[in-house]
CSV table of C-alpha atoms in Angstrom, one decimal:
chain,number,residue,atom,x,y,z
E,1,ASP,CA,-10.5,-17.8,3.5
E,2,ALA,CA,-8.7,-14.5,3.2
E,3,ASP,CA,-5.5,-14.1,5.1
E,4,VAL,CA,-6.2,-10.5,6.1
E,5,THR,CA,-9.8,-9.5,6.8
E,6,GLN,CA,-11.3,-6.2,7.7
E,7,THR,CA,-14.7,-5.4,9.3
E,8,PRO,CA,-16.8,-3.6,8.4
E,9,ARG,CA,-16.3,-3.4,4.6
E,10,ASN,CA,-18.5,-0.3,4.4
E,11,ARG,CA,-19.6,2.2,7.1
E,12,ILE,CA,-21.5,5.4,7.0
E,13,THR,CA,-21.4,7.5,10.1
E,14,LYS,CA,-22.0,11.0,11.3
E,15,THR,CA,-19.7,13.7,12.5
E,16,GLY,CA,-18.7,13.3,16.1
E,17,LYS,CA,-19.3,9.6,16.3
E,18,ARG,CA,-16.7,7.1,17.6
E,19,ILE,CA,-15.9,4.5,15.0
E,20,MET,CA,-13.7,1.3,15.3
E,21,LEU,CA,-12.4,-0.5,12.3
E,22,GLU,CA,-11.1,-4.0,12.9
E,23,CYS,CA,-8.4,-6.1,11.2
E,24,SER,CA,-7.6,-9.8,11.7
E,25,GLN,CA,-4.9,-11.9,10.1
E,26,THR,CA,-4.1,-15.5,9.8
E,27,LYS,CA,-0.7,-15.1,8.3
E,28,GLY,CA,1.1,-15.3,11.6
E,29,HIS,CA,2.9,-12.0,11.0
E,30,ASP,CA,4.1,-9.8,13.8
E,31,ARG,CA,4.0,-6.5,11.8
E,32,MET,CA,0.7,-4.8,11.1
E,33,TYR,CA,-0.2,-1.4,9.5
E,34,TRP,CA,-3.1,0.9,9.0
E,35,TYR,CA,-3.3,3.1,5.8
E,36,ARG,CA,-5.8,5.4,4.3
E,37,GLN,CA,-6.3,5.9,0.6
E,38,ASP,CA,-7.6,9.1,-0.9
E,39,PRO,CA,-8.2,9.6,-4.6
E,40,GLY,CA,-5.1,11.0,-6.2
E,41,LEU,CA,-3.0,10.8,-3.0
E,42,GLY,CA,-1.9,7.1,-2.9
E,43,LEU,CA,-1.7,5.4,0.5
E,44,ARG,CA,-0.6,7.1,3.6
E,45,LEU,CA,0.5,5.4,6.8
E,46,ILE,CA,-1.6,6.1,9.9
E,47,TYR,CA,-0.1,3.7,12.5
E,48,TYR,CA,2.0,0.6,12.6
E,49,SER,CA,2.9,-2.1,15.1
E,50,PHE,CA,5.9,-4.4,15.0
E,51,ASP,CA,4.6,-6.6,17.8
E,52,VAL,CA,1.9,-6.6,20.4
E,53,LYS,CA,3.8,-4.2,22.7
E,54,ASP,CA,5.1,-1.9,20.0
E,55,ILE,CA,2.9,0.7,18.4
E,56,ASN,CA,4.1,3.7,16.4
E,57,LYS,CA,2.6,6.7,14.8
E,58,GLY,CA,2.8,7.1,11.0
E,59,GLU,CA,2.6,10.0,8.7
E,60,ILE,CA,-1.0,11.0,9.5
E,61,SER,CA,-1.9,9.8,13.0
E,62,ASP,CA,-3.8,12.9,14.3
E,63,GLY,CA,-7.5,12.0,15.0
E,64,TYR,CA,-6.8,8.3,15.1
E,65,SER,CA,-5.8,5.7,17.7
E,66,VAL,CA,-5.0,2.0,17.6
E,67,SER,CA,-5.1,-1.1,19.7
E,68,ARG,CA,-3.1,-4.3,19.2
E,69,GLN,CA,-5.2,-6.8,21.1
E,70,ALA,CA,-3.2,-9.8,20.0
E,71,GLN,CA,-0.7,-10.8,17.3
E,72,ALA,CA,-3.6,-11.4,14.9
E,73,LYS,CA,-5.7,-8.3,15.7
E,74,PHE,CA,-5.1,-4.6,15.1
E,75,SER,CA,-7.9,-2.1,15.5
E,76,LEU,CA,-8.2,1.5,14.3
E,77,SER,CA,-10.4,4.0,16.1
E,78,LEU,CA,-11.7,7.4,15.1
E,79,GLU,CA,-12.6,9.0,18.5
E,80,SER,CA,-14.7,11.7,17.0
E,81,ALA,CA,-15.2,11.3,13.3
E,82,ILE,CA,-15.0,14.3,10.9
E,83,PRO,CA,-15.9,14.5,7.2
E,84,ASN,CA,-12.3,14.8,6.0
E,85,GLN,CA,-11.7,11.3,7.4
E,86,THR,CA,-13.9,9.9,4.7
E,87,ALA,CA,-11.6,7.5,2.9
E,88,LEU,CA,-10.8,3.9,2.1
E,89,TYR,CA,-8.9,2.3,4.9
E,90,PHE,CA,-6.5,-0.6,4.5
E,91,CYS,CA,-4.9,-2.9,7.0
E,92,ALA,CA,-1.7,-4.7,6.0
E,93,THR,CA,0.7,-7.2,7.5
E,94,SER,CA,4.3,-8.1,6.8
E,95,ASP,CA,7.1,-10.5,7.9
E,96,PRO,CA,10.6,-9.2,7.4
E,97,GLN,CA,12.2,-12.4,6.2
E,98,GLY,CA,15.0,-11.9,3.8
E,99,GLY,CA,16.2,-8.7,5.4
E,100,VAL,CA,15.0,-5.6,7.0
E,101,GLY,CA,13.3,-3.2,4.7
E,102,THR,CA,12.6,-5.8,2.0
E,103,ASP,CA,9.4,-7.3,3.4
E,104,THR,CA,6.3,-7.6,1.3
E,105,GLN,CA,3.1,-6.2,2.8
E,106,TYR,CA,-0.1,-8.1,2.5
E,107,PHE,CA,-3.3,-6.0,2.3
E,108,GLY,CA,-6.8,-6.6,3.5
E,109,PRO,CA,-9.8,-5.7,1.2
E,110,GLY,CA,-10.3,-2.3,2.7
E,111,THR,CA,-13.1,-0.5,4.6
E,112,ARG,CA,-14.9,2.3,2.9
E,113,LEU,CA,-15.8,4.9,5.5
E,114,THR,CA,-18.1,7.8,4.9
E,115,VAL,CA,-18.4,10.6,7.5
E,116,LEU,CA,-21.4,12.8,7.0
R,1,GLY,CA,12.5,12.7,3.1
R,2,ASN,CA,11.6,9.8,0.9
R,3,SER,CA,9.2,10.3,-2.0
R,4,VAL,CA,7.9,8.5,-5.1
R,5,THR,CA,6.7,10.1,-8.3
R,6,GLN,CA,4.9,8.1,-10.9
R,7,MET,CA,3.2,9.1,-14.1
R,8,GLU,CA,-0.3,10.4,-13.8
R,9,GLY,CA,-3.1,8.5,-15.4
R,10,PRO,CA,-5.4,7.5,-16.4
R,11,VAL,CA,-3.7,5.4,-19.1
R,12,THR,CA,-5.9,3.7,-21.7
R,13,LEU,CA,-4.4,1.1,-24.0
R,14,SER,CA,-5.7,-1.4,-26.5
R,15,GLU,CA,-5.2,-5.0,-25.9
R,16,GLU,CA,-1.8,-6.3,-26.8
R,17,ALA,CA,-0.2,-2.8,-26.7
R,18,PHE,CA,3.1,-2.1,-24.9
R,19,LEU,CA,2.9,-0.6,-21.4
R,20,THR,CA,5.3,1.6,-19.6
R,21,ILE,CA,4.5,3.3,-16.3
R,22,ASN,CA,7.3,5.6,-15.2
R,23,CYS,CA,8.4,5.8,-11.6
R,24,THR,CA,11.2,7.8,-10.0
R,25,TYR,CA,12.1,8.1,-6.4
R,26,THR,CA,14.0,10.1,-3.9
R,27,ALA,CA,15.5,8.4,-0.9
R,28,THR,CA,18.5,8.3,1.4
R,29,GLY,CA,20.5,5.1,1.5
R,30,TYR,CA,19.5,2.0,-0.5
R,31,PRO,CA,15.8,1.5,-0.5
R,32,SER,CA,13.9,-1.5,-1.8
R,33,LEU,CA,11.5,-0.8,-4.6
R,34,PHE,CA,8.1,-2.3,-5.2
R,35,TRP,CA,5.1,-2.3,-7.6
R,36,TYR,CA,1.8,-3.0,-6.1
R,37,VAL,CA,-1.5,-3.5,-8.1
R,38,GLN,CA,-5.0,-2.8,-7.0
R,39,TYR,CA,-7.8,-4.5,-8.9
R,40,PRO,CA,-11.3,-3.0,-8.7
R,41,GLY,CA,-12.8,-3.5,-5.3
R,42,GLU,CA,-9.8,-5.2,-3.8
R,43,GLY,CA,-6.8,-4.4,-1.6
R,44,LEU,CA,-3.3,-3.9,-2.9
R,45,GLN,CA,-1.1,-6.9,-3.8
R,46,LEU,CA,2.5,-7.2,-4.6
R,47,LEU,CA,3.3,-7.3,-8.3
R,48,LEU,CA,7.1,-7.4,-8.2
R,49,LYS,CA,10.0,-6.0,-6.2
R,50,ALA,CA,13.7,-5.3,-6.4
R,51,THR,CA,16.0,-5.0,-3.4
R,52,LYS,CA,19.2,-3.7,-4.9
R,53,ALA,CA,20.6,-1.7,-7.8
R,54,ASP,CA,20.4,-3.4,-11.2
R,55,ASP,CA,18.0,-6.1,-9.9
R,56,LYS,CA,15.1,-6.8,-12.2
R,57,GLY,CA,11.7,-7.8,-10.7
R,58,SER,CA,9.3,-9.7,-12.8
R,59,ASN,CA,5.9,-11.3,-12.5
R,60,LYS,CA,2.9,-12.1,-14.8
R,61,GLY,CA,4.7,-10.6,-17.8
R,62,PHE,CA,5.5,-7.3,-16.0
R,63,GLU,CA,9.1,-6.2,-15.4
R,64,ALA,CA,10.9,-3.4,-13.7
R,65,THR,CA,14.6,-2.7,-13.2
R,66,TYR,CA,16.1,-0.9,-10.3
R,67,ARG,CA,18.2,1.9,-11.8
R,68,LYS,CA,20.2,3.7,-9.1
R,69,GLU,CA,21.9,6.1,-11.6
R,70,THR,CA,18.5,7.4,-12.7
R,71,THR,CA,16.6,6.7,-9.5
R,72,SER,CA,14.0,5.0,-11.5
R,73,PHE,CA,11.9,1.8,-11.4
R,74,HIS,CA,9.7,1.9,-14.5
R,75,LEU,CA,7.1,-0.8,-15.0
R,76,GLU,CA,6.8,-2.5,-18.4
R,77,LYS,CA,4.7,-5.1,-20.1
R,78,GLY,CA,5.1,-6.2,-23.7
R,79,SER,CA,1.4,-7.0,-24.4
R,80,VAL,CA,-1.3,-6.0,-22.0
R,81,GLN,CA,-4.6,-7.8,-21.5
R,82,VAL,CA,-8.0,-6.6,-20.5
R,83,SER,CA,-7.4,-8.4,-17.1
R,84,ASP,CA,-4.5,-6.0,-16.5
R,85,SER,CA,-6.9,-3.1,-15.9
R,86,ALA,CA,-6.2,-1.9,-12.4
R,87,VAL,CA,-4.4,0.8,-10.5
R,88,TYR,CA,-0.6,0.4,-10.2
R,89,PHE,CA,1.4,1.9,-7.3
R,90,CYS,CA,5.1,2.3,-7.2
R,91,ALA,CA,6.6,2.3,-3.7
R,92,LEU,CA,9.9,2.3,-1.8
R,93,SER,CA,10.9,0.9,1.5
R,94,GLY,CA,13.2,3.4,3.1
R,95,TYR,CA,14.5,4.1,6.5
R,96,GLY,CA,12.9,7.0,8.3
R,97,ALA,CA,11.7,7.9,11.8
R,98,GLY,CA,13.3,4.8,13.4
R,99,SER,CA,12.1,2.1,11.0
R,100,TYR,CA,11.7,1.1,7.5
R,101,GLN,CA,8.4,2.3,6.0
R,102,LEU,CA,6.7,2.1,2.7
R,103,THR,CA,6.2,5.3,0.8
R,104,PHE,CA,3.7,5.1,-2.1
R,105,GLY,CA,3.3,7.0,-5.3
R,106,LYS,CA,-0.1,8.4,-6.1
R,107,GLY,CA,-1.1,5.5,-8.4
R,108,THR,CA,-1.7,5.1,-12.1
R,109,LYS,CA,-5.0,3.8,-13.3
R,110,LEU,CA,-4.7,1.6,-16.4
R,111,SER,CA,-7.6,0.7,-18.5
R,112,VAL,CA,-7.2,-1.9,-21.3
R,113,ILE,CA,-9.8,-2.0,-24.0
R,114,PRO,CA,-10.5,-5.0,-26.3
């Protein structure tokens, strides 16, 4: 089984709808992240969480919210979806063994979201 | 702020050709540097990393050396295979806004043809 799973894998929705993307991990990591990937722009950080009680905004948090329900679960919500939120969304986890700032991130397979 | 610049693609090579993908960075302090690879339809996975100057990361025949004097971390492979076709991302882990965060380059798509 995959260590980091995301549901759904694909979603088409309409402008104004509320959408939740879910991420689960079995790696036992405290740190979890949400990114979006747009063609030609690389990955950009939306939100991150270093433990269940710690949630922080990333580079592009406007229009998004998150919930860390447990160590293993981190959900991303679009309260009112708009077309420019059409993108590929990735969840990732990490464990800072070996020193702060050196941790490897482990990515889920992604959710392709289309907002019409 | 922190930033990563990598060569734009797409890059198309014949099997067994030599590969170089350039990556330069701007960061304060002493970042760690990474190459991630994204195969079609999959998430990113770590290819290699280096955490201090002059370190060489290597994996699956790929190598990159952390060059602080030129702020570079170029990815190389001596003989590419069709299975190396993927998108490659250079990234740095630098301190900003209260924590260490990954900053990614825009990615370079590599296609290897038989």
